[in-house]
Coordinates of C-alpha atoms and ligand atoms in Angstrom, one line a residue:
X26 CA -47.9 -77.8 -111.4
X27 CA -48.8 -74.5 -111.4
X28 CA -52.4 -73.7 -109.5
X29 CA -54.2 -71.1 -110.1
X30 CA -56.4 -70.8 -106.5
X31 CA -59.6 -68.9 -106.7
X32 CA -61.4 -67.7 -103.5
X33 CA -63.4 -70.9 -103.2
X34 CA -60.4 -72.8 -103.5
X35 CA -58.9 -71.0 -100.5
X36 CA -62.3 -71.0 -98.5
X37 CA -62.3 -75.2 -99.0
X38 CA -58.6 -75.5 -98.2
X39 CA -59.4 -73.6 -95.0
X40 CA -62.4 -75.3 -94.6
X41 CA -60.5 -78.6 -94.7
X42 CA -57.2 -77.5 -92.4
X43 CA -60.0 -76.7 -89.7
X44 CA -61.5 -80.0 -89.7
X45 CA -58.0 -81.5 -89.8
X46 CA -57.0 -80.1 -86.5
X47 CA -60.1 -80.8 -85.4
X48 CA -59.3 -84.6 -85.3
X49 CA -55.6 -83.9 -84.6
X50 CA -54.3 -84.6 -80.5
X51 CA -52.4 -82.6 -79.4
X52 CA -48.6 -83.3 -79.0
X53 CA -47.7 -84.6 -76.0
X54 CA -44.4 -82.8 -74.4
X55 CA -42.6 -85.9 -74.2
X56 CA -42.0 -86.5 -77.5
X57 CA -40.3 -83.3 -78.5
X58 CA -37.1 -84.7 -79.4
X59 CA -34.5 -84.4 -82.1
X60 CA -34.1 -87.7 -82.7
X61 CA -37.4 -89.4 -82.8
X62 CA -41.0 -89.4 -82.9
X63 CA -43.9 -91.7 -81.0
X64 CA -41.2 -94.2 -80.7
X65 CA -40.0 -93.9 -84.5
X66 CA -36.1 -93.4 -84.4
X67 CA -35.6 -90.6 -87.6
X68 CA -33.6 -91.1 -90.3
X69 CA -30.7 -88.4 -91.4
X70 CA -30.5 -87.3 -88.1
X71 CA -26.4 -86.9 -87.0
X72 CA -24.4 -86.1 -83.6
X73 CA -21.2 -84.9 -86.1
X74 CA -22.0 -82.3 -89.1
X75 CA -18.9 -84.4 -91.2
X76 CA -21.4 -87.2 -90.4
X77 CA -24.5 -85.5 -92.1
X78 CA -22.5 -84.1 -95.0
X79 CA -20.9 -87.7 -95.9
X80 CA -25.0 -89.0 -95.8
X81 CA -26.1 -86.3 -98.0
X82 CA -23.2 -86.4 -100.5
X83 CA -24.2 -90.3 -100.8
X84 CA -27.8 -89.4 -101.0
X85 CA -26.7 -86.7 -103.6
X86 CA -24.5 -89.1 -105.4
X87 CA -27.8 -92.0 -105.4
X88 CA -29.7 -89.4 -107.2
X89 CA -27.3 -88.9 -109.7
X90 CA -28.0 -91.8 -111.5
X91 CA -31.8 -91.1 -110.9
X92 CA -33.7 -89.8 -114.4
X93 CA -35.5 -86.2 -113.9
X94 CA -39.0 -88.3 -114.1
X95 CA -37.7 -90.5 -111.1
X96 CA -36.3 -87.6 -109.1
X97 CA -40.4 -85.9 -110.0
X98 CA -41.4 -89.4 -108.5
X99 CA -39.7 -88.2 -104.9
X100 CA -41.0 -84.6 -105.0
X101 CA -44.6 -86.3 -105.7
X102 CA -44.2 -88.2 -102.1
X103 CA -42.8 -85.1 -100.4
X104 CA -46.2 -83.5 -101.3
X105 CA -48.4 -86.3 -100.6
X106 CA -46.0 -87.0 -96.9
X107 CA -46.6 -83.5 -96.0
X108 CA -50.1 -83.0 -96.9
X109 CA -50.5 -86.0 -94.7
X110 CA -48.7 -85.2 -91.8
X111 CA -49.3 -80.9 -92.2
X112 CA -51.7 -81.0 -88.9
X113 CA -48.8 -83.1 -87.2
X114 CA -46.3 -80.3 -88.1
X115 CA -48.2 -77.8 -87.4
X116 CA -48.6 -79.1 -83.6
X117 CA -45.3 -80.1 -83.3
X118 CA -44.0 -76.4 -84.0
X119 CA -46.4 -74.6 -81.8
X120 CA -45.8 -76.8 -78.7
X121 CA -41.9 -76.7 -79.1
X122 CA -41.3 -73.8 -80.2
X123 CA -44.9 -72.1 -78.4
X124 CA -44.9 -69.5 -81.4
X125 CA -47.5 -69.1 -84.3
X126 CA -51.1 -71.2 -84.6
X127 CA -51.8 -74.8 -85.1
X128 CA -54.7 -74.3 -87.9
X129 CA -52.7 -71.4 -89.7
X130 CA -48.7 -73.8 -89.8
X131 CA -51.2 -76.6 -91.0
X132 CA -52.1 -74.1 -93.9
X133 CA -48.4 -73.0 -94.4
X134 CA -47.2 -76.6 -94.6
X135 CA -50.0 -77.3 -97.1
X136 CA -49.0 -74.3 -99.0
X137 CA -45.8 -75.9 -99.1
X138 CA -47.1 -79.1 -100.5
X139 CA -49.3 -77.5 -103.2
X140 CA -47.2 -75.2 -104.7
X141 CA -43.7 -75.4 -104.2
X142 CA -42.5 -75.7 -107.9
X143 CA -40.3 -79.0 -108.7
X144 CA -38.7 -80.3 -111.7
X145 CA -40.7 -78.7 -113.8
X146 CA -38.7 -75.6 -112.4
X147 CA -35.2 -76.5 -114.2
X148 CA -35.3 -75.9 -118.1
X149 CA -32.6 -75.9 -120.3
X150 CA -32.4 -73.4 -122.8
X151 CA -30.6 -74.2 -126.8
X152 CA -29.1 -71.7 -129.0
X153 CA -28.7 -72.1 -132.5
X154 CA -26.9 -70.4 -135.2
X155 CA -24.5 -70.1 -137.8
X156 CA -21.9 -71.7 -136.0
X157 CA -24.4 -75.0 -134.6
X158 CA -25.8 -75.4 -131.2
X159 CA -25.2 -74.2 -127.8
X160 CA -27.0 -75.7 -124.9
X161 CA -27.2 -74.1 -121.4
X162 CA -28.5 -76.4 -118.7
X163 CA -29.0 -76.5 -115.0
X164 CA -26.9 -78.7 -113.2
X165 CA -27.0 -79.5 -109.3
X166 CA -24.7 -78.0 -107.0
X167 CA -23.6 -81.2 -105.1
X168 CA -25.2 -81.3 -101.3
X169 CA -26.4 -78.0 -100.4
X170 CA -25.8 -76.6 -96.8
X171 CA -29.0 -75.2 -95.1
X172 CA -29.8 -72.9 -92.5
X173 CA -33.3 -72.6 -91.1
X174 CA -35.1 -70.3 -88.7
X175 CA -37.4 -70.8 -86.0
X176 CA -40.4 -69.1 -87.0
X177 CA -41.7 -71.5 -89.9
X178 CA -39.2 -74.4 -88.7
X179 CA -40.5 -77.1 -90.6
X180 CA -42.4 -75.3 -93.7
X181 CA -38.8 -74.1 -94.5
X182 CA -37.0 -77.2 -94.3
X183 CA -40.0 -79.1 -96.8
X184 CA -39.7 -76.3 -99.0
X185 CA -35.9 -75.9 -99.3
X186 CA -36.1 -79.9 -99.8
X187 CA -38.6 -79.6 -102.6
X188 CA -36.6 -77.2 -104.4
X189 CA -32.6 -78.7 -103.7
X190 CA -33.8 -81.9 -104.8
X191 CA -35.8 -81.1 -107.9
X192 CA -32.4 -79.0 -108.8
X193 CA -30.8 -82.4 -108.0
X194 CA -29.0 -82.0 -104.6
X195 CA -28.3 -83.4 -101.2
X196 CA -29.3 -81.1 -98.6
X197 CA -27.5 -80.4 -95.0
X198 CA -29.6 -78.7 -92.6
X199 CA -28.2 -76.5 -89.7
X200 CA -31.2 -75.8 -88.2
X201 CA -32.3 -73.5 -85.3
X202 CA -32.3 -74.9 -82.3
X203 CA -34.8 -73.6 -80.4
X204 CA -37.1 -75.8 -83.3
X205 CA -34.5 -78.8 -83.3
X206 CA -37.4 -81.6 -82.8
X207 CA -40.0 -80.0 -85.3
X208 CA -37.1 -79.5 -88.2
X209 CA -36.0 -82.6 -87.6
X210 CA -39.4 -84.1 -88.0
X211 CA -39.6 -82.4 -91.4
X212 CA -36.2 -84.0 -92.3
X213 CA -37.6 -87.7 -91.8
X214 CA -40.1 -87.0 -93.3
X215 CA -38.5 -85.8 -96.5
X216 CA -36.4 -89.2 -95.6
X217 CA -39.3 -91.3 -95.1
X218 CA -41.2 -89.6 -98.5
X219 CA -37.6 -89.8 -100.7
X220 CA -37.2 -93.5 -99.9
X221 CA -40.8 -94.5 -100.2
X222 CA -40.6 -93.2 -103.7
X223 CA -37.4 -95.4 -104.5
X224 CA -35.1 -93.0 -103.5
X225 CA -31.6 -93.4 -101.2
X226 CA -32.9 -93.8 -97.4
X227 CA -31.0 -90.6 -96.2
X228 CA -30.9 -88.0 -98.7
X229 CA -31.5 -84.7 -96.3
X230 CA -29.4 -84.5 -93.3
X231 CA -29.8 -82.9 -90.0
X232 CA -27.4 -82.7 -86.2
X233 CA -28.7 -83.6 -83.3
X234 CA -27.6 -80.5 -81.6
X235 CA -27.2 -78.0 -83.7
X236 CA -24.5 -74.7 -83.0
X237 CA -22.9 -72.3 -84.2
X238 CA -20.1 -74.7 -84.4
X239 CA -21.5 -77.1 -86.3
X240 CA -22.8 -74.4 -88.6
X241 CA -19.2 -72.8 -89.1
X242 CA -17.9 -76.9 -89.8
X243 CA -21.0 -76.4 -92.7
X244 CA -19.5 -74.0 -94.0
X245 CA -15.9 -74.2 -94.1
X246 CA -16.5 -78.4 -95.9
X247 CA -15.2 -79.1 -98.9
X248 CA -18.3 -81.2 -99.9
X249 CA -20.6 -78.2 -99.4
X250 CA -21.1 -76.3 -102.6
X251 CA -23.6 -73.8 -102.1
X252 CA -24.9 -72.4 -98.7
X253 CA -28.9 -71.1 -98.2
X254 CA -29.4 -69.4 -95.3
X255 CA -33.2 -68.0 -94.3
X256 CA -32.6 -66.0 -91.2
X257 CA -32.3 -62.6 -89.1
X258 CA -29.5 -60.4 -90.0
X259 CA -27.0 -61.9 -88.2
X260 CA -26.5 -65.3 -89.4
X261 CA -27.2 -63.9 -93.0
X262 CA -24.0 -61.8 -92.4
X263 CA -22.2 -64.9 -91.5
X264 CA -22.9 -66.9 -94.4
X265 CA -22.4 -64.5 -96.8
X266 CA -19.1 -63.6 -94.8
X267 CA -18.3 -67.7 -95.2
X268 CA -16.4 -67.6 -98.9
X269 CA -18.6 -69.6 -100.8
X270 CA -21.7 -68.9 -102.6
X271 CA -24.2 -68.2 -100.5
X272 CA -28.2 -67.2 -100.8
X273 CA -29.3 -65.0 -98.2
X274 CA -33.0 -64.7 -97.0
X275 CA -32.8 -62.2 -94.2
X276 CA -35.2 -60.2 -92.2
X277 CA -37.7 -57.6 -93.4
X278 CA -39.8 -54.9 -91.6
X279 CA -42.8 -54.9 -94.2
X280 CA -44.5 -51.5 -93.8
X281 CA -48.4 -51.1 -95.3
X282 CA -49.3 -47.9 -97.0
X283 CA -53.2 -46.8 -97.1
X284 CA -54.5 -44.1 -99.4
X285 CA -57.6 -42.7 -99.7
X286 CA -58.6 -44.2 -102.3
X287 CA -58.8 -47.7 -101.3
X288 CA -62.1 -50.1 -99.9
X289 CA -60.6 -49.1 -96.3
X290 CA -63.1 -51.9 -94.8
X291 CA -61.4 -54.2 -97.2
X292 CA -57.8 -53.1 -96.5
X293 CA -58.9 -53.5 -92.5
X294 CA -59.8 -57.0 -93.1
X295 CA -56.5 -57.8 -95.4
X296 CA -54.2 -55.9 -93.3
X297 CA -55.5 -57.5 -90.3
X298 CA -55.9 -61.0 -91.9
X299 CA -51.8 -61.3 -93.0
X300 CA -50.6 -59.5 -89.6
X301 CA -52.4 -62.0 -87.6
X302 CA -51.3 -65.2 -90.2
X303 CA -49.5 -67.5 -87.5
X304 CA -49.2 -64.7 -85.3
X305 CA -47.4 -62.3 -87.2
X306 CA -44.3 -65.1 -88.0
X307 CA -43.9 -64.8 -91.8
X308 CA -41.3 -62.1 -92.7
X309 CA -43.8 -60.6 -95.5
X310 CA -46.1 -59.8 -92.8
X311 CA -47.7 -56.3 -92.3
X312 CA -45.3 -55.0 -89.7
X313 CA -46.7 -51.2 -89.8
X314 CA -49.2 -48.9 -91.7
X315 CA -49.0 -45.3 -92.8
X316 CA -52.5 -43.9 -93.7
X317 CA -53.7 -41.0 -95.2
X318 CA -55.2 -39.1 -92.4
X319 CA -58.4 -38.3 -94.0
X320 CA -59.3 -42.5 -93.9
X321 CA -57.6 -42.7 -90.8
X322 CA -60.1 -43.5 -88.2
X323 CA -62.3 -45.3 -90.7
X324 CA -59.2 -48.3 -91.1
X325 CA -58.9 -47.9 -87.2
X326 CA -62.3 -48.3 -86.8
X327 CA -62.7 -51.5 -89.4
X328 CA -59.7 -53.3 -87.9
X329 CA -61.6 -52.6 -84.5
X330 CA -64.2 -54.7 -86.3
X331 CA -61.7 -57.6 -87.0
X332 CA -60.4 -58.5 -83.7
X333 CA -58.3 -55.4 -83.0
X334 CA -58.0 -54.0 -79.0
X335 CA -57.1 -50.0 -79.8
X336 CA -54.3 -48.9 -77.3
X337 CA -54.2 -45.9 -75.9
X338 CA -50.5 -44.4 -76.3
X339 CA -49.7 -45.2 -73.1
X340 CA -50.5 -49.0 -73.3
X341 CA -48.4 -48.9 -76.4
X342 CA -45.2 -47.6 -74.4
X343 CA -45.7 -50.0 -71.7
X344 CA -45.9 -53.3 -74.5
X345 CA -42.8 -51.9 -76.3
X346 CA -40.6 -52.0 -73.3
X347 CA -42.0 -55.8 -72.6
X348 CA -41.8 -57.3 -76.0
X349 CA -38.6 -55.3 -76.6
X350 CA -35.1 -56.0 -74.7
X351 CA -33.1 -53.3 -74.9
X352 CA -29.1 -53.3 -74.9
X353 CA -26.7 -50.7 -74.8
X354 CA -23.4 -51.3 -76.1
X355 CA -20.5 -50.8 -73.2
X356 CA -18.2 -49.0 -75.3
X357 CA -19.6 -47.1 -78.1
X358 CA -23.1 -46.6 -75.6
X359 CA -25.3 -47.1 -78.8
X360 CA -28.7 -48.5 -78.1
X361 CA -30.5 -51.7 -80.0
X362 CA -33.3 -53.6 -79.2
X363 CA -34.0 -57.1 -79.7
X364 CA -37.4 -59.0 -80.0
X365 CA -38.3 -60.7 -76.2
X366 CA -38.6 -64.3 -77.4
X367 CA -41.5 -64.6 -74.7
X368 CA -43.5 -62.3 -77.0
X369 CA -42.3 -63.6 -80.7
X370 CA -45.4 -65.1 -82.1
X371 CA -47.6 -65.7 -79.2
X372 CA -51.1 -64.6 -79.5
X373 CA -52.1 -61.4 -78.8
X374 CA -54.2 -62.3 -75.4
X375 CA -51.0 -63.8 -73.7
X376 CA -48.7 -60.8 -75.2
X377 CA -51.2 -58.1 -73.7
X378 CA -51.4 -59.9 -70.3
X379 CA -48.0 -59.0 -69.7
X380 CA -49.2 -55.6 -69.2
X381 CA -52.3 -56.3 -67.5
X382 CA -55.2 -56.1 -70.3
X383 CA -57.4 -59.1 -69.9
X384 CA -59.2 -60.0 -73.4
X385 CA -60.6 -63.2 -74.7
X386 CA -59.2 -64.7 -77.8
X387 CA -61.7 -62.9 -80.4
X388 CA -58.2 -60.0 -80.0
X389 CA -56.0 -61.5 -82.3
X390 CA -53.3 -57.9 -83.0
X391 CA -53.1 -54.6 -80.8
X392 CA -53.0 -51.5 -82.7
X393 CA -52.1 -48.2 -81.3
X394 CA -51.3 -44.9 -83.1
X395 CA -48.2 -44.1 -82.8
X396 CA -45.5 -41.4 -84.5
X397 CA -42.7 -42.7 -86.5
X398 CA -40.3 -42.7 -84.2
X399 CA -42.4 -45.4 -82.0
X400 CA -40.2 -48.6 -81.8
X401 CA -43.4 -50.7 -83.2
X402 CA -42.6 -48.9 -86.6
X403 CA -38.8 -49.2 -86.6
X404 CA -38.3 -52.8 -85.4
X405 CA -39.5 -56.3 -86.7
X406 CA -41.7 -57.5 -83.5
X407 CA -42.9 -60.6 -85.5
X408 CA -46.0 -60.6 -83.4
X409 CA -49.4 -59.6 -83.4
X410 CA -49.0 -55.9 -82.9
X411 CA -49.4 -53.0 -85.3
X412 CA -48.3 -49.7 -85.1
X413 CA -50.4 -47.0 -87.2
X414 CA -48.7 -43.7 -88.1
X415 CA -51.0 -41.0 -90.1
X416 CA -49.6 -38.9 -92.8
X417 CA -50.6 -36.2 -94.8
X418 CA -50.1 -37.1 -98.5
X419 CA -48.5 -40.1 -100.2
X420 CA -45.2 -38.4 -100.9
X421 CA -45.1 -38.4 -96.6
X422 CA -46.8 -41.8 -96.5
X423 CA -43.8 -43.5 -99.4
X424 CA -41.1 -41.6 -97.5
X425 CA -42.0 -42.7 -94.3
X426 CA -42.8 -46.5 -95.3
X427 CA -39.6 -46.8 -97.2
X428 CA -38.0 -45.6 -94.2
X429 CA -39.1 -48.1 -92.0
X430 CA -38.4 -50.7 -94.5
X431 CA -35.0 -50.1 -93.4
X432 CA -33.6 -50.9 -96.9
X433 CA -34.3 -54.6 -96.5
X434 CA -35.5 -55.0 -99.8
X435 CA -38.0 -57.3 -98.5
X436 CA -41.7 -56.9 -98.4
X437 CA -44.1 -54.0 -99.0
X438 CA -47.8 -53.7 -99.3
X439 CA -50.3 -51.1 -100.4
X440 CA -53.7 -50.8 -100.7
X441 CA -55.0 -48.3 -103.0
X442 CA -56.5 -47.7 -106.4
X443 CA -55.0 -44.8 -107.7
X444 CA -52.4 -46.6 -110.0
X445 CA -49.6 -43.6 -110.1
X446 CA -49.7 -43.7 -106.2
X447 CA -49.3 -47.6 -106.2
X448 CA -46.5 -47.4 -109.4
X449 CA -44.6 -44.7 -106.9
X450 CA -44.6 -46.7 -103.8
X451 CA -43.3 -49.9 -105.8
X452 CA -40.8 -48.2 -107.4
X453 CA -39.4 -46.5 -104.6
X454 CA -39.3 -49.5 -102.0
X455 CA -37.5 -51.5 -103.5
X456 CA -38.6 -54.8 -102.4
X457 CA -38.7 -57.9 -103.3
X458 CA -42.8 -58.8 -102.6
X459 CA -44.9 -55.8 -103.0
X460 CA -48.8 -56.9 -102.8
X461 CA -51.7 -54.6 -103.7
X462 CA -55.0 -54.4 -102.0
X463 CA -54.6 -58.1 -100.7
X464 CA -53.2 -60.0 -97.6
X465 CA -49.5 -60.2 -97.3
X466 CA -49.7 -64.0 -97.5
X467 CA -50.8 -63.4 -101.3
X468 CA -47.2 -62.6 -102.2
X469 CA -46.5 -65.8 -101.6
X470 CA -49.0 -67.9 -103.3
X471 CA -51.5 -67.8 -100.8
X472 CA -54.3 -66.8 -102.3
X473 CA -52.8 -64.9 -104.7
X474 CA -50.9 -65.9 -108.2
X475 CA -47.7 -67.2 -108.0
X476 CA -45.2 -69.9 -106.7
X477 CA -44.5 -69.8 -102.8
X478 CA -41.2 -70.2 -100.8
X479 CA -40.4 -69.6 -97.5
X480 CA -37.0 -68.6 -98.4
X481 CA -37.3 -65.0 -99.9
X482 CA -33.5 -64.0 -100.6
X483 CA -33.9 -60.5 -100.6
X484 CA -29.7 -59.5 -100.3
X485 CA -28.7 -61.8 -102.4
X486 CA -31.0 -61.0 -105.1
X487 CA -32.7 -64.7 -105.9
X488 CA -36.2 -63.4 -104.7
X489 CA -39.0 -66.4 -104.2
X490 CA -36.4 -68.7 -104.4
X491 CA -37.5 -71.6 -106.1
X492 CA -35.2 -75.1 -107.9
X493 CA -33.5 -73.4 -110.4
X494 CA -31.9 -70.9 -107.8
X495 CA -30.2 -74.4 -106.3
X496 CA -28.6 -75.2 -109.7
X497 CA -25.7 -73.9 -111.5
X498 CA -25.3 -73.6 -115.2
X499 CA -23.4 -75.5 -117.4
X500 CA -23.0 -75.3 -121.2
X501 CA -22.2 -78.0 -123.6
X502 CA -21.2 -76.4 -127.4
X503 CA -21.7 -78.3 -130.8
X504 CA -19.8 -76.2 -133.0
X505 CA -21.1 -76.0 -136.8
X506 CA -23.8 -79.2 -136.4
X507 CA -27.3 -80.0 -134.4
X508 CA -28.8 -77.1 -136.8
X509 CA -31.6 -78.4 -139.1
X510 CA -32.1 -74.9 -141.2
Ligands
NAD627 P1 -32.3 -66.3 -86.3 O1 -31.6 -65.4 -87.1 O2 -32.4 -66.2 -84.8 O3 -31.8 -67.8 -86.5 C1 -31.7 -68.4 -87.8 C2 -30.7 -69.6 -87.8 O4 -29.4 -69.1 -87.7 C3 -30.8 -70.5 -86.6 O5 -30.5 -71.8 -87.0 C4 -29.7 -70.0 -85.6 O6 -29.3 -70.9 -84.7 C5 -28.7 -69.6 -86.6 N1 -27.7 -68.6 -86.3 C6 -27.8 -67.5 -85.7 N2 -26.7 -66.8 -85.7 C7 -25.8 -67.5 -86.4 C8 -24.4 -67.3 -86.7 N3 -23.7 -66.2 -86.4 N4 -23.8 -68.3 -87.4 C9 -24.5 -69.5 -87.8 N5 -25.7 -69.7 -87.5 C10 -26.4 -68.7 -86.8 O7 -33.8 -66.4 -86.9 P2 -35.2 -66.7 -86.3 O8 -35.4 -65.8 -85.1 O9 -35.4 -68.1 -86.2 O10 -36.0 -66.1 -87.5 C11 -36.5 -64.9 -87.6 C12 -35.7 -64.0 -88.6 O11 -35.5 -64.6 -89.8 C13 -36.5 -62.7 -88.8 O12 -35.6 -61.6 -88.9 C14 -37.2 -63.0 -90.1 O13 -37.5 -61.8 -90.9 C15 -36.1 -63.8 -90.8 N6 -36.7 -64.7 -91.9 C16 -36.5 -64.4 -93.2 C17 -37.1 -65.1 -94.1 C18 -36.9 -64.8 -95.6 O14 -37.3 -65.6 -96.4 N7 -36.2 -63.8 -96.0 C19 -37.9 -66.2 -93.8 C20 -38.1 -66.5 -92.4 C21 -37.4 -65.7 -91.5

């Protein structure tokens, strides 16, 4: 399965999402709804989480008796079902949710599609020896319980799918809300695709109304045997508070170094190009830069080239205290800031209207110099704005960078050829993506080398997650036989 994209591969996959669009209406407002679509009622789709858990453990145990080359059969028609509908998804999540861009969530869900690994992902592994043959293989968990974010609603829910049922599971998904009619969506369709192929009618599960409630039900049910969650830092801490074992994709601040070695008009371009990728949404976006001063105002000036608006410091201040609410805790008077969900993935024309710059939709991020104390370096804005910090040297630039990488783990990027300065940052940050002298989408597949996933479990240490994270391993011994030497 693995492909192995080249530049004209990605320029003809663009190529075709754009004239997909192109022929795509848009959605109309009244059918945003969790429970069906143009009239078709969707299947998996529950009022009670003990209902959704009991369809999935029959979905799960329908499978069971399904060969691997059958359960292939079903990830096949997942593909081909969301290849065929990405344009649809795509729509869907901008008009509900009103975040990210219809021709770049058509890419995303075609990523998804294309390179998502499958059952080609679970292999067994024998031992022999003296004493015969041990075999280790990787068995399902049961039905997996799933929550997914609002920022790639759908893409997350196909690509969890893929993987949980190549490893052989039932999925349950918890998903967020504010994205209940676009998730839900992607769960008939995995419905529609599963049964098509000769699969069980309702094999991934979804509420009607999700809550915190019905996410707490998730995870406190017997029936529930593993829990992936691919969220902020909240609702990570809750699932991996839950008892059970848990994966934990949580929230990243990926910070860009620039030395002075690099092609600064290429690193302009890339840097732009992932920032801007459906507005900034994906957690491995470029979130910051720290560049060497001496190429400074030669990056500035070549992402002024790709669709930058350069704010003055002042314009800067003024945007943080819009896109950022602050809160200051009663008792303790500590201060925190969270993202204004009016900003979170809007374009950058609507974002900079808010404080009274007019541009045309050629501006697609804001930059602004700013020191490292500047609230665009230290929080995650997912949207299209860029704060640019200059530093002396690369021992100031890794420092700084790893700094603002808050100890995530997450996602770093560099752009550089000077290979002890790129060896020093990766080692330092820590993270689990770290991309060199390319877009951030190349760390996952896009473009670059590589499986994708758009559940990156960073805390809990299962990194691109993939099917064999969703499987647990079992061994079966033959003691002194089953070895032919
Ligand atoms: P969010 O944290 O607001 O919500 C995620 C989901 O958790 C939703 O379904 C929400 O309803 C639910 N939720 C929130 N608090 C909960 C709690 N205490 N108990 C149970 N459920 C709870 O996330 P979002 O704003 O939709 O997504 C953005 C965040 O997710 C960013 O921080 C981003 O970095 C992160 N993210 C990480 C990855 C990854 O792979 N690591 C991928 C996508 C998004």
């Amino acid at each position: 399965m693995a492909i192995n994209w080249t530049e004209a591969q990605v320029a003809e996959l663009v190529a075709k999402v754009v004239k997909e669009i192109r022929s795509e209406q848009p959605v109309p407002q009244k059918n945003w709804d969790s429970t069906q679509y143009n009239g078709r009622k969707f299947k998996g789709i529950y009022a009670a989480m003990e209902e959704a858990i009991a369809a999935a453990e029959a979905g799960y145990r329908a499978i069971r008796a399904m060969s691997v080359a059958e359960r292939e059969k079903l990830i096949a028609s997942i593909r081909e079902y969301c290849r065929a509908e990405a344009a649809t998804l795509a729509n869907l999540g901008v008009t509900e949710t009103k975040m990210g861009r219809v021709d770049h969530k058509t890419a995303k869900h075609i990523l998804v599609a294309d390179k998502t690994p499958g059952t080609e992902d679970i292999v067994a592994e024998a031992k022999t020896g003296d004493h015969g043959l041990t075999l280790t293989e990787r068995a399902p968990f049961g039905v997996v319980g799933a929550i997914t974010p609002s920022t790639n609603p759908s893409e997350t829910v196909i690509c969890n799918s893929i993987g949980m049922i190549a490893a052989g599971n039932g999925v349950v998904f918890n998903p967020h809300p504010g994205a209940i009619a676009t998730s839900n969506y992607a769960v008939d369709l995995v419905n529609r695709a599963v049964h098509a192929a000769g699969g069980p009618e309702v094999l991934v599960a979804s509420m009607i109304k999700p809550t915190l409630d019905s996410a707490n039900i998730m995870y406190k049910h017997p029936s529930i045997r593993l829990l992936v969650c691919t969220g902020g830092p909240g609702v990570v801490r809750s699932v991996l508070s839950s008892g059970k074992k848990a994966i934990g994709a949580g929230a990243g601040n990926p910070p860009v170094i620039v030395d002075d070695t690099a092609d600064i008009d290429k690193a302009a371009k890339d840097i732009i190009d992932g920032c801007t990728f459906d507005n900034n949404l994906p957690c491995i976006a470029e979130k910051e830069v720290f560049v060497f001063e001496n190429v400074a105002d030669r990056l500035i000036a070549g992402m002024q080239k790709n669709g930058c608006l350069l704010l003055t410091r002042a314009q800067a201040d003024a945007l943080a205290e819009v896109v950022l609410v602050k809160k200051t805790d009663p008792k303790t008077g500590k201060i925190s800031y969270a993202v204004s969900r009016e900003c979170v993935g809007r374009d950058a024309r609507v974002i900079l209207e808010k404080i009274g710059v007019h541009v045309g939709p050629e501006i697609r991020c804001a930059i602004a110099e700013v020191p490292f104390e500047h609230l665009f370096v230290q929080q995650e804005l997912m949207m299209p704005i860029l704060g640019i910090v200059r530093v002396k040297n690369i021992d100031e630039a890794i420092d700084l960078a790893c700094k603002a990488e808050h100890g995530n783990r997450h996602t770093a990027h560099m752009h550089s050829k000077n290979i002890d300065n790129l060896s020093r940052f990766a080692k330092a940050v820590e993270t689990t993506i770290f991309v060199k002298n390319a877009p951030s989408y190349a760390g996952i597949g896009f473009g670059g080398e590589g499986h994708t996933t758009f559940t990156i479990a960073g805390p809990t240490g299962e990194g691109i997650t993939s099917a064999k994270s969703f499987t647990r391993l079992r061994r079966c011994v033959m003691a002194d036989h089953f070895r032919i030497i």
